[in-house]
Coordinates of C-alpha atoms and ligand atoms in Angstrom, one line a residue:
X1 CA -26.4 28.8 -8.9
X2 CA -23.6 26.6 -10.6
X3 CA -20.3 25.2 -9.2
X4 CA -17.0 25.4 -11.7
X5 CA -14.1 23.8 -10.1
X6 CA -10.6 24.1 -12.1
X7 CA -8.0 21.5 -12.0
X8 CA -4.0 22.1 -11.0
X9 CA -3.4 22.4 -15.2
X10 CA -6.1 24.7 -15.6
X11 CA -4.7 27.4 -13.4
X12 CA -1.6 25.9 -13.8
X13 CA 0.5 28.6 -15.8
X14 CA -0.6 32.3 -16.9
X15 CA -1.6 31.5 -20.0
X16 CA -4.5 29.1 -18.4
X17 CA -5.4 31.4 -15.7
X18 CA -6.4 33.4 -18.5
X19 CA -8.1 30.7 -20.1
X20 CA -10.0 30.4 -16.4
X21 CA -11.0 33.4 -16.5
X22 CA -12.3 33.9 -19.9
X23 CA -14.6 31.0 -18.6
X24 CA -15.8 32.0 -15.7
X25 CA -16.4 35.6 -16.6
X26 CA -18.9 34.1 -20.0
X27 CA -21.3 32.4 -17.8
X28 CA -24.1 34.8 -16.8
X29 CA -25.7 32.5 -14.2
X30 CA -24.2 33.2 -10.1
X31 CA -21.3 30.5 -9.6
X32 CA -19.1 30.0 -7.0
X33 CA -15.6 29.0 -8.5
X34 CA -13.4 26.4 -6.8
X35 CA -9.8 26.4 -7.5
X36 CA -6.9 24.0 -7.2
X37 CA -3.5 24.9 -6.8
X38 CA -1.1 25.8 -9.3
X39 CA -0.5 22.3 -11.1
X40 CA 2.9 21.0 -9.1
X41 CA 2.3 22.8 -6.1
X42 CA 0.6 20.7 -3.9
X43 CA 4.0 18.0 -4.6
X44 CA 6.4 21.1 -3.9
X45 CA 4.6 21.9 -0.7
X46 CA 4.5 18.1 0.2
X47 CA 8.1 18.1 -0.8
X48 CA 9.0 21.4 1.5
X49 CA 7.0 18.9 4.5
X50 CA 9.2 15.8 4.0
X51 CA 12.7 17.9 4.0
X52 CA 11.4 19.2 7.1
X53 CA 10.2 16.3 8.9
X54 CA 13.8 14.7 7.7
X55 CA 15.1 18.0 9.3
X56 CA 16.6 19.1 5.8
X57 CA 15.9 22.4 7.2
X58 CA 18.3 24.4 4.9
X59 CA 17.1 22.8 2.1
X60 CA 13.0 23.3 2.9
X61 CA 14.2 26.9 3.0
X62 CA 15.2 26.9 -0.6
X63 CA 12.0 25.4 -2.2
X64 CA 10.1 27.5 -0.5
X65 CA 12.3 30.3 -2.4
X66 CA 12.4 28.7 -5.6
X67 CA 8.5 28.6 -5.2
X68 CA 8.0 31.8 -4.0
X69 CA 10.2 32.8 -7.4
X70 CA 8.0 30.8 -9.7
X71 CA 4.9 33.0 -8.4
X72 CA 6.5 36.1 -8.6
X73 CA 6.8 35.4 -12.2
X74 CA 3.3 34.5 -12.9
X75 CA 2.6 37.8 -11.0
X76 CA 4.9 39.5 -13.4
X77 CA 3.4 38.1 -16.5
X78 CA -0.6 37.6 -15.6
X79 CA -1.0 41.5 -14.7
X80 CA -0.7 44.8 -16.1
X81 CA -1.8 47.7 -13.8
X82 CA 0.7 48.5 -11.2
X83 CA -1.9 48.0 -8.8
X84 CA -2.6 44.7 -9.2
X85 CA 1.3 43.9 -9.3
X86 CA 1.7 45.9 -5.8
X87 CA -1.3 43.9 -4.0
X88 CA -0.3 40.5 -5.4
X89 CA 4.0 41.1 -4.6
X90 CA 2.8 41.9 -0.9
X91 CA 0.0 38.9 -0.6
X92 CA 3.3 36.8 -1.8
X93 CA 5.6 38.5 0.9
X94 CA 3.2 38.0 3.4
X95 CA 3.0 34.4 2.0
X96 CA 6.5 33.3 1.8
X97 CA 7.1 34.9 5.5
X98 CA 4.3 32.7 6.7
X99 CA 5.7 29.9 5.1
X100 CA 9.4 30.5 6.1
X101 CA 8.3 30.8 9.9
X102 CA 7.0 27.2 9.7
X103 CA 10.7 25.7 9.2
X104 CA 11.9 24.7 11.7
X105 CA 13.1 21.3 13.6
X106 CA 10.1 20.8 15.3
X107 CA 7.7 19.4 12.4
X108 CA 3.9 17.9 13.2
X109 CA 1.9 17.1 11.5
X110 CA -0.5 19.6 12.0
X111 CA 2.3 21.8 10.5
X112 CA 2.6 19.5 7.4
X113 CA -1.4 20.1 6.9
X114 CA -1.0 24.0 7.2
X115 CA 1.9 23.8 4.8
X116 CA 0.2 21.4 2.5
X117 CA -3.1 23.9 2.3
X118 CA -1.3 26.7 0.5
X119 CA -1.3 26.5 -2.9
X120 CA -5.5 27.1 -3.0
X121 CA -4.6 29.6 -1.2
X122 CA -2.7 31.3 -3.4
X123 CA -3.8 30.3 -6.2
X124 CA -7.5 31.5 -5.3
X125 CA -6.3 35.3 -3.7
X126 CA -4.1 35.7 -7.8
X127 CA -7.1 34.6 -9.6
X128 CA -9.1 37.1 -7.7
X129 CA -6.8 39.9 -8.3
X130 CA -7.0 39.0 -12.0
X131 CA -10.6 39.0 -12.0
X132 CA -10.8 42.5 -10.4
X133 CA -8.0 43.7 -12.9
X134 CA -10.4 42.5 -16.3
X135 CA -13.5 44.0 -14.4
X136 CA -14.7 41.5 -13.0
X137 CA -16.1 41.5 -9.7
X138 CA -16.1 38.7 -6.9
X139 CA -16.0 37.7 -3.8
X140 CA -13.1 35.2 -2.7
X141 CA -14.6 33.2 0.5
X142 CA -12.0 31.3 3.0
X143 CA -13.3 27.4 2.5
X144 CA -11.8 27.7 6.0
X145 CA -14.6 29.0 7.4
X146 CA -17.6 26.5 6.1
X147 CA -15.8 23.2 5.1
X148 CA -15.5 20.9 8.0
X149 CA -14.5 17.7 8.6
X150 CA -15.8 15.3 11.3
X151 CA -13.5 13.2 13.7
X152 CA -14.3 9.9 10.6
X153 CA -12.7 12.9 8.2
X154 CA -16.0 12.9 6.8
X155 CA -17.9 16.8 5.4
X156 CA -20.0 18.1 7.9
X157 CA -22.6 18.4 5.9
X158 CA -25.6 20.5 7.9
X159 CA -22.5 22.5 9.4
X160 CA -21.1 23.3 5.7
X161 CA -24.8 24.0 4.1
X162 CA -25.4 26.3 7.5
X163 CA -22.5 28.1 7.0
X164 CA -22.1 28.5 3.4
X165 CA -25.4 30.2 3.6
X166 CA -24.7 32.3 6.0
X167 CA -21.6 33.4 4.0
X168 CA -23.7 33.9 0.8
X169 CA -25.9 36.1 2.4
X170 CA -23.5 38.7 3.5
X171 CA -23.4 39.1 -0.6
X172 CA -27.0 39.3 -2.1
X173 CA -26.1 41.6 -5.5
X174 CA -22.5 39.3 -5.8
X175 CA -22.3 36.8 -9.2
X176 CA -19.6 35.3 -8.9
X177 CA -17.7 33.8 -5.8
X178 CA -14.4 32.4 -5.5
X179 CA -13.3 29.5 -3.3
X180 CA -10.5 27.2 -2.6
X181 CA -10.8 22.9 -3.4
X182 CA -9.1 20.5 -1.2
X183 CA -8.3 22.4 1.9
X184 CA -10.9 22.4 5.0
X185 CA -10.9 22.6 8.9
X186 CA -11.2 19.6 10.7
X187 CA -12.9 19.1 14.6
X188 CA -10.2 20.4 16.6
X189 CA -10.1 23.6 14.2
X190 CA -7.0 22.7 12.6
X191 CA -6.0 23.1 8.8
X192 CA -7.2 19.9 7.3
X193 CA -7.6 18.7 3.6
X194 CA -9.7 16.0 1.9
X195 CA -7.1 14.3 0.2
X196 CA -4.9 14.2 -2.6
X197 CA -7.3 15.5 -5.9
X198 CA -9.6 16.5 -3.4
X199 CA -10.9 19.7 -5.5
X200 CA -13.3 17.8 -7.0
X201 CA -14.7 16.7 -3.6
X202 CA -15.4 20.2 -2.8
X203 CA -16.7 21.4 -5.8
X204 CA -18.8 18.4 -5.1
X205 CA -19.6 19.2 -1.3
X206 CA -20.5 22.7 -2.4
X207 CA -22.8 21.5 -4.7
X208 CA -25.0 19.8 -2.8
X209 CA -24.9 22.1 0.1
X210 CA -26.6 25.3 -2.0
X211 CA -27.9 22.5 -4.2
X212 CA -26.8 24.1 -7.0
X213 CA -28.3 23.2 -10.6
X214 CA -25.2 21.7 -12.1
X215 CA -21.3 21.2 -10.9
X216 CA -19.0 21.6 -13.8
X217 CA -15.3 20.0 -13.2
X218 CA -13.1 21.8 -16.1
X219 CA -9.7 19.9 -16.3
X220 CA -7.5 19.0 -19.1
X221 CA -9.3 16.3 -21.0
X222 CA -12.6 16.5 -22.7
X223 CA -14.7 14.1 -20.2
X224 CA -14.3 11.1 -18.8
X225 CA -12.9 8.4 -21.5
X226 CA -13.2 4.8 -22.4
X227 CA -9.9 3.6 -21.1
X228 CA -7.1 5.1 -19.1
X229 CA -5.4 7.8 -21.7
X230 CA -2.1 7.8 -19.7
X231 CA -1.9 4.0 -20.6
X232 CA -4.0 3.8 -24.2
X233 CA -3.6 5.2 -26.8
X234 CA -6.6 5.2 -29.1
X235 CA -9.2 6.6 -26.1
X236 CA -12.5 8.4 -26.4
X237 CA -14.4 10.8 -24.8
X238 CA -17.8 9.2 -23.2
X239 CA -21.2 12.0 -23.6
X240 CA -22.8 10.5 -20.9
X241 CA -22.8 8.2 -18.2
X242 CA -24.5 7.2 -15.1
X243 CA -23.8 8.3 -11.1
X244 CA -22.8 4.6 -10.2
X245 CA -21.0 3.9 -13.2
X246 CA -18.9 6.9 -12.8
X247 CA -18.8 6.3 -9.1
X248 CA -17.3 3.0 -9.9
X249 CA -14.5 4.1 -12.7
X250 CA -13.5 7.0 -10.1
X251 CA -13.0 4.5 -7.1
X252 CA -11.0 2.1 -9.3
X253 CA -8.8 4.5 -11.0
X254 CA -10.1 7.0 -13.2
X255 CA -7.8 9.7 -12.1
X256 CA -10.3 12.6 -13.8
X257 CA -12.0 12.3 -10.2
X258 CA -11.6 12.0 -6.9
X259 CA -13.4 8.7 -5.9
X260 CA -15.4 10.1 -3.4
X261 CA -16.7 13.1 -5.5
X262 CA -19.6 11.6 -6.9
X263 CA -21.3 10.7 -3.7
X264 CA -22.7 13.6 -2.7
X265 CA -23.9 14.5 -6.3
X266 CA -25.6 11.6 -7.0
X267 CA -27.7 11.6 -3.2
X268 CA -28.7 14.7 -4.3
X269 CA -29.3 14.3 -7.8
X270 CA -27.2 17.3 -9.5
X271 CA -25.9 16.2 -12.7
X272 CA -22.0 16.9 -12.4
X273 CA -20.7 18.0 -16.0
X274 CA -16.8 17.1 -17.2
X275 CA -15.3 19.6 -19.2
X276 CA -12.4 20.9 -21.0
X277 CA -10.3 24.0 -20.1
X278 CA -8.6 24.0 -23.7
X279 CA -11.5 23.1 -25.8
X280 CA -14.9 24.7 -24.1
X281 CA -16.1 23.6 -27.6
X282 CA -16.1 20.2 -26.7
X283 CA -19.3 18.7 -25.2
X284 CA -17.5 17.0 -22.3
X285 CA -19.2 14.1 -20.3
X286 CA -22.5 14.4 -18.5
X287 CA -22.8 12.5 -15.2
X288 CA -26.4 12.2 -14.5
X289 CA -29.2 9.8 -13.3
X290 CA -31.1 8.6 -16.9
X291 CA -28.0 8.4 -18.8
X292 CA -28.4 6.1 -21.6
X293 CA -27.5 2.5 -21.0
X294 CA -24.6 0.8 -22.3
X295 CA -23.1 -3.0 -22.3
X296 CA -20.2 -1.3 -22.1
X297 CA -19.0 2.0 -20.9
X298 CA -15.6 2.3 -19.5
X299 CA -12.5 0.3 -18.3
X300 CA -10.5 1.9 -15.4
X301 CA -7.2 0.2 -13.2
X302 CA -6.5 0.9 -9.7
X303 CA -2.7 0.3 -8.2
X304 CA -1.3 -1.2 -5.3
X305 CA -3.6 -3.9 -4.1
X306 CA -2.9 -6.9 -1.5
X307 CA -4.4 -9.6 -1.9
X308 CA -5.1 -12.1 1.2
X309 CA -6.4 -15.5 0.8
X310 CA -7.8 -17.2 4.3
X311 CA -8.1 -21.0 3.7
X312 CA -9.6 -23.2 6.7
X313 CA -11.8 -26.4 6.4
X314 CA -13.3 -24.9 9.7
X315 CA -15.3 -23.1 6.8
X316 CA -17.1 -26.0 5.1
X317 CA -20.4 -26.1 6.1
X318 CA -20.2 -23.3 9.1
X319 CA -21.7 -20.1 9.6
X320 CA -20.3 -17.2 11.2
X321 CA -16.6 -17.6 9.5
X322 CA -17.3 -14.4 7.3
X323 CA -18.5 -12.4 10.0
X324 CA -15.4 -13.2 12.2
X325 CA -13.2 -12.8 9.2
X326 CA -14.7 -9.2 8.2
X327 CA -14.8 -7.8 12.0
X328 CA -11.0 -8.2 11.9
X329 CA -10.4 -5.5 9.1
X330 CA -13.6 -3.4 10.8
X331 CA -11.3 -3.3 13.8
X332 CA -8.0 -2.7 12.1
X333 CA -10.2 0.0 10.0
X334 CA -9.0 -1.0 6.6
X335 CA -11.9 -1.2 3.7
X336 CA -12.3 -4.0 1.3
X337 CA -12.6 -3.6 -2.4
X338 CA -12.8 -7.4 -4.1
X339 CA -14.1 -10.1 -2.4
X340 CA -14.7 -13.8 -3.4
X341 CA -15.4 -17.1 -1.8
X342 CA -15.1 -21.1 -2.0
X343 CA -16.3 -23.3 0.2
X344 CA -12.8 -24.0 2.3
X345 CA -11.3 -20.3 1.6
X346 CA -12.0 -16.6 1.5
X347 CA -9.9 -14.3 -1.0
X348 CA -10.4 -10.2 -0.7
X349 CA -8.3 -7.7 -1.6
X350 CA -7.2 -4.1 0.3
X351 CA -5.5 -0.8 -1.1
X352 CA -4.9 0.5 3.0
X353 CA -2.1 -1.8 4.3
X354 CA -1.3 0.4 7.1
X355 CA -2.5 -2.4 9.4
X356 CA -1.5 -5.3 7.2
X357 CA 0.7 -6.7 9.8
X358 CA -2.0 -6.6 12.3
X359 CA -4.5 -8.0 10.4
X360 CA -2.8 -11.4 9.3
X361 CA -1.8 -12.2 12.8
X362 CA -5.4 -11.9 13.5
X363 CA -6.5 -13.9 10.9
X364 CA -4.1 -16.5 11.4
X365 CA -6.6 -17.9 14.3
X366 CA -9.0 -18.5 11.5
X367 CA -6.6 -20.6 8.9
X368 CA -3.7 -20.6 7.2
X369 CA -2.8 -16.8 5.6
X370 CA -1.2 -16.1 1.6
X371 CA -0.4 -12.6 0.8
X372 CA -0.2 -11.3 -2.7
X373 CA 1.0 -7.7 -3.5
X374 CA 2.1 -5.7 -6.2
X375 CA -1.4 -6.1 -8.0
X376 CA -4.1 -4.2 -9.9
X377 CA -8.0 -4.4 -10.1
X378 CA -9.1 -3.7 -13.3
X379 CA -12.9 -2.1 -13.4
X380 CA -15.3 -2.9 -16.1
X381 CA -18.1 -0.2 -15.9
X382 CA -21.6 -0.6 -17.9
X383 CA -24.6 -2.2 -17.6
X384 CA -23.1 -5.7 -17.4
X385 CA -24.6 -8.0 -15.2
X386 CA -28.0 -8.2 -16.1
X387 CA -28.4 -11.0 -18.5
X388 CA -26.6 -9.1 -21.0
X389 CA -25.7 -12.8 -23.3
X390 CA -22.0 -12.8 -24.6
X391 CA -20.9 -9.4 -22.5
X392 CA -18.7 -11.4 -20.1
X393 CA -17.5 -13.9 -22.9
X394 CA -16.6 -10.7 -24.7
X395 CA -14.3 -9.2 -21.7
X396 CA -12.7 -12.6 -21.1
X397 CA -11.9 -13.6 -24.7
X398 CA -9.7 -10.4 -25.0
X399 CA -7.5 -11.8 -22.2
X400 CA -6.9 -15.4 -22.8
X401 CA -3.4 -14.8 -22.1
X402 CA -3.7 -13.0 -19.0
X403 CA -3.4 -14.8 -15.5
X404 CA -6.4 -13.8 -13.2
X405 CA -6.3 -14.0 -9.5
X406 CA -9.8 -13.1 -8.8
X407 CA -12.6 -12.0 -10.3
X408 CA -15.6 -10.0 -9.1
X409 CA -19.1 -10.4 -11.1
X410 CA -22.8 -9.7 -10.3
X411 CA -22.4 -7.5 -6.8
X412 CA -24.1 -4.7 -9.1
X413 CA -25.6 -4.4 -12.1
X414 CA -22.6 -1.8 -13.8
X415 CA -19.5 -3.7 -12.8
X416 CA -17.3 -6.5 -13.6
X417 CA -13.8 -6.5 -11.5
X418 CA -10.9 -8.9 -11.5
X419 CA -7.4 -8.8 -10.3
X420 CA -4.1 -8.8 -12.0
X421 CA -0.2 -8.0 -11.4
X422 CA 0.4 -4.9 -12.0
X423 CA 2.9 -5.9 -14.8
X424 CA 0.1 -6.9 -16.6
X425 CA -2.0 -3.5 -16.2
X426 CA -1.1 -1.7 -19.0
X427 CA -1.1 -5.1 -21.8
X428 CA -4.8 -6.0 -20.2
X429 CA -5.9 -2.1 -20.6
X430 CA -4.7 -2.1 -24.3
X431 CA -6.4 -6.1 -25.1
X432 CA -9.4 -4.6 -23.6
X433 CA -9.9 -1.4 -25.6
X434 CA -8.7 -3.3 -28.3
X435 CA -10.9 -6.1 -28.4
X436 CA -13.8 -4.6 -27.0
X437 CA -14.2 -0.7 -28.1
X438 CA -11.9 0.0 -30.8
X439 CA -14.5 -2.1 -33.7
X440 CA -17.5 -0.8 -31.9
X441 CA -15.8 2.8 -32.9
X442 CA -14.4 2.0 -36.1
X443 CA -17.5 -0.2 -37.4
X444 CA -19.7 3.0 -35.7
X445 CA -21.9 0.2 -34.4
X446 CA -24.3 1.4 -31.6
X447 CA -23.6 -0.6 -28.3
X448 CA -26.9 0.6 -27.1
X449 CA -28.9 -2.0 -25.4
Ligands
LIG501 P1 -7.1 18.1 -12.5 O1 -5.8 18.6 -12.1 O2 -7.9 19.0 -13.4 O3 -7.9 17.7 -11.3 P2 -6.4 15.4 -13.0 O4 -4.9 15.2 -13.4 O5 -6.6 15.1 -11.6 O6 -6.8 16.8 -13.4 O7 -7.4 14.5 -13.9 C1 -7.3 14.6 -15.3 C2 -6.4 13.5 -15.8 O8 -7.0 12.2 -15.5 C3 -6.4 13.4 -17.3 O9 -5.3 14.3 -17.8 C4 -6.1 12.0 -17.6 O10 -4.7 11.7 -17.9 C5 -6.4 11.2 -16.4 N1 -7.4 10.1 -16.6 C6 -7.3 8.9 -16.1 N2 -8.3 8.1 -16.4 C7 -9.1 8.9 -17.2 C8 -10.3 8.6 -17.9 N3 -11.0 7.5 -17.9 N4 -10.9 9.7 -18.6 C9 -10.3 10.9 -18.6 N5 -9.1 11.2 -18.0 C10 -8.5 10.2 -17.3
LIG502 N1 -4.0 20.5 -5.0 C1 -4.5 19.3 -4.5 C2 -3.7 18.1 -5.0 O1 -2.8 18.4 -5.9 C3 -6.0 19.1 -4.7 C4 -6.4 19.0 -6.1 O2 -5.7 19.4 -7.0 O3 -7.5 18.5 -6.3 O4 -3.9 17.0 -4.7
LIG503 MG1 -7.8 16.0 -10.0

C-alpha cells in the first residue's frame, strides 16, 4: 500500500481536482489518499476565528458566506450528474449551518480548532463525490477517528497504527481510501490539528503506521530544489537526497515540507517521493536512505530568529554553566536551533519567543543578557563536514560582504548553519546559488564526491 498526499494548490481549484483525480485513479496499487484543503482555506477559516475572537461577529458571518459561495461554485463546475450536485449542495448546507452556529461572542479556543479543521473536511467529502461520479470507487475515512495527539501534541503512534487497522479492515476488497491531512483529535477528544502544512505530517504518520512501501507528497513544484524558488530565481530540482539532509532543509525553511514530516519516514525507512501535480512527467525528488552523496545539496532560510548572547567570566574555567543555562529554556519549554560558545559567553538562537521575557530574567542570574531579533538562519545541506577540503572556503567566499552573527559547523556531517538579518536573506540566498550551484550547473560538472 502507498500514501499520496495532495497539497492546498493541488486540490485547490476544479481544474486540479481533476488533475487529482486523474492521478489517483492511474495508480493500480491500494493507496490511501490524504488531502489538504482547498489552497486559501485554511487562512479564511483562521480569518473567520480572529473576527470572532475580536467579536467581529457580523463580519465572521460574511466570510463564512463568501466561502460557502466559492464552494458552491466548484460544486457547480467539478460535476455533471444531478446526483452528485444534490449530495454535494446538501453536504455544503449542512456545512455552512455547522459553521454559522459556531459564531458567536463566546470564542475558545477549542472552537477556533473545530473551525480551523474544515477545509479537509470538505475538501476530502467533494473529492469523494468526484471520484464516485468518474467510477471510481473509495472509501473516505474520518482522520478523526485514528489520528491522535498526546498531551506533548505528539502522534500517538501504537494508538494511530491500532486504529488505522482496524479501520482498514472493515474494507478488505477497497483500493483506494480517502483521508483528510492536518486535522486530528487530541487527549481530551477535541478537534486538534498538527500545525500549519501539517498534511505532509500525516501523510507521513500514515505511512509509517500501515508501513506502507512509499509516501508520495504531490504539490506544485517538481521536488525539493537547490535554493528557495520564492526568493531565487535560477533554482533546480534535486533527484535525490538523504532522510537527514532533507530533515534538515525542511526544519530550516524549505517550505515543500512540514519540518517534522520526515521523522517518522526516515525511523521507519519508507522512502518519501516529491512530486509534481502539473507535470507527473517529471521525476520529482526521492528522499531515501543511500541517496547519493553530495558536497553540496541544498541551501534553505528560516525567519524570525532571536538571538541571545549570555556573557559571564563566571564561565571561564567552570563547569556546570551550560547545564544551568539550558535548564532555563527546558523549563520555559522553548527549543534551541544554533548554538555556539567562547570561553566567557554563550550565543544560541530561538524561533518560540513566547517565553522570551521569562527566559532573560532568568538568565540574567548567570551574566549580562543581549538580544538580537529580526534574523535568519541560513541552512547549508550536503555532505559538508567531513574533511571535505575547500567546501567551507567555498560557502564563505560567496559572502565576503555579508555580516555573520554566528555560525554553526561540524554538529553533523550534512550541515553548515549561520545567522544573518533578515535583510540580508534574500542577497545571501542569491551569492550562494550564485557562487556555489549555478557553474556547477552550467559547466555540468559532477559535484559527486
Ligand atoms: P502544498 O500546498 O502542496 O503543501 P507548499 O506551498 O506547502 O505546497 O509547498 C510547496 C512550495 O514550497 C513551493 O511552491 C515553493 O514555493 C516552496 N519551497 C520553498 N523552498 C523550496 C525548495 N527548496 N524546494 C521546493 N519548493 C520550495
Ligand atoms: N490546510 C492546512 C494549512 O493550510 C494544512 C496543509 O495544507 O498542509 O496549513
Ligand atoms: Mg505544504
Amino acid at each position: 500500500m502507498i500514501v499520496l498526499k495532495f497539497g492546498g494548490t493541488s486540490v485547490g481549484t476544479v481544474d486540479n481536482i481533476k488533475k487529482v483525480a486523474a492521478i489517483v485513479s492511474s495508480m493500480n496499487e491500494s493507496k490511501i489518499v490524504v488531502l489538504s484543503a482547498m489552497s486559501g482555506v485554511t487562512n479564511t477559516l483562521q480569518n473567520i476565528s480572529n473576527l470572532l475572537s475580536e467579536g467581529n461577529i457580523s463580519e465572521a458571518s460574511s466570510v463564512i458566506n463568501t466561502l460557502n459561495i466559492k464552494y458552491l461554485d466548484v460544486v457547480n463546475d467539478l460535476y455533471n450528474k444531478d446526483e452528485s450536485i444534490k449530495k454535494a449542495t446538501a453536504f455544503l448546507r449542512l456545512h455552512n449551518g455547522l459553521l454559522q452556529s459556531l459564531v458567536s461572542d463566546d470564542h475558545t479556543s477549542k472552537i477556533q480548532r473545530i473551525i480551523l479543521a474544515q477545509g479537509e473536511i470538505v475538501s476530502t467529502n467533494l473529492f469523494q463525490l468526484y471520484l464516485n461520479e468518474i467510477g471510481e470507487s473509495s472509501e473516505l475515512i474520518s482522520a478523526l477517528d485514528f489520528m491522535i495527539i498526546d498531551q506533548n501534541n505528539e502522534p500517538d503512534n501504537d494508538y494511530i497504527k491500532d486504529h488505522l487497522k482496524r479501520i482498514l479492515a472493515k474494507y478488505p476488497s477497497t483500493r483506494t481510501f480517502i483521508t483528510q491531512g492536518f486535522i486530528c483529535k487530541n487527549r481530551k477528544d477535541e478537534i486538534d490539528n498538527l500545525e500549519r502544512g501539517g498534511s505532509d505530517y500525516t501523510a507521513s504518520i500514515i505511512g509509517a503506521a500501515i508501513a506502507s512501501s512509499q509516501i508520495q507528497i504531490w504539490t506544485d513544484i517538481d521536488g525539493m530544489h537547490n535554493n528557495d524558488p520564492r526568493f531565487v530565481d535560477r533554482t533546480f530540482s534535486i533527484e535525490e537526497i538523504s532522510f537527514d539532509e532533507a530533515a534538515e532543509l525542511a526544519y530550516f525553511g524549505a517550505k515543500i515540507l512540514h519540518p517534522q514530516s520526515i521523522i517518522p519516514a526516515k525511523e521507519n525507512n519508507i522512502p518519501v517521493l516529491l512530486k509534481n501535480t502539473f507535470k507527473p512527467e517529471a521525476k520529482g525528488t526521492l528522499i531515501y536512505n543511500n541517496a547519493r552523496v553530495e558536497k553540496i545539496r541544498a541551501v534553505a532560510a528560516k525567519d524570525n530568529i532571536t538571538a541571545i548572547k549570555i556573557k559571564s567570566y563566571r564561565m571561564l574555567l567552570a563547569y556546570g554553566f551550560l547545564k544551568k543555562i539550558f535548564e532555563v529554556f527546558d523549563q520555559n519549554q522553548t527549543p534551541i536551533d544554533m548554538i555556539t560558545t567562547s570561553e566567557v559567553a554563550v550565543s544560541l538562537t530561538i524561533d518560540n519567543i513566547s517565553q522570551l521575557e521569562k527566559i532573560i530574567q532568568e538568565l540574567e542570574g548567570f551574566g549580562s543578557i543581549e538580544v538580537d531579533n529580526d534574523l535568519s538562519i541560513i541552512c547549508i545541506a550536503g555532505n559538508i563536514a567531513q574533511n571535505k577540503k575547500g567546501v567551507t572556503a567555498a560557502i564563505f567566499n560567496c559572502l565576503v560582504d555579508i555580516p555573520i552573527r554566528m555560525i554553526s559547523y561540524g554538529g553533523s556531517n550534512y550541515n553548515l548553519s549561520f545567522l544573518v538579518k533578515s535583510q540580508d536573506k534574500v542577497a545571501v540566498l542569491n551569492l550562494l546559488n550564485e557562487g556555489l550551484f549555478i557553474p556547477l550547473a552550467s559547466q555540468k560538472k559532477s559535484v559527486m564526491v
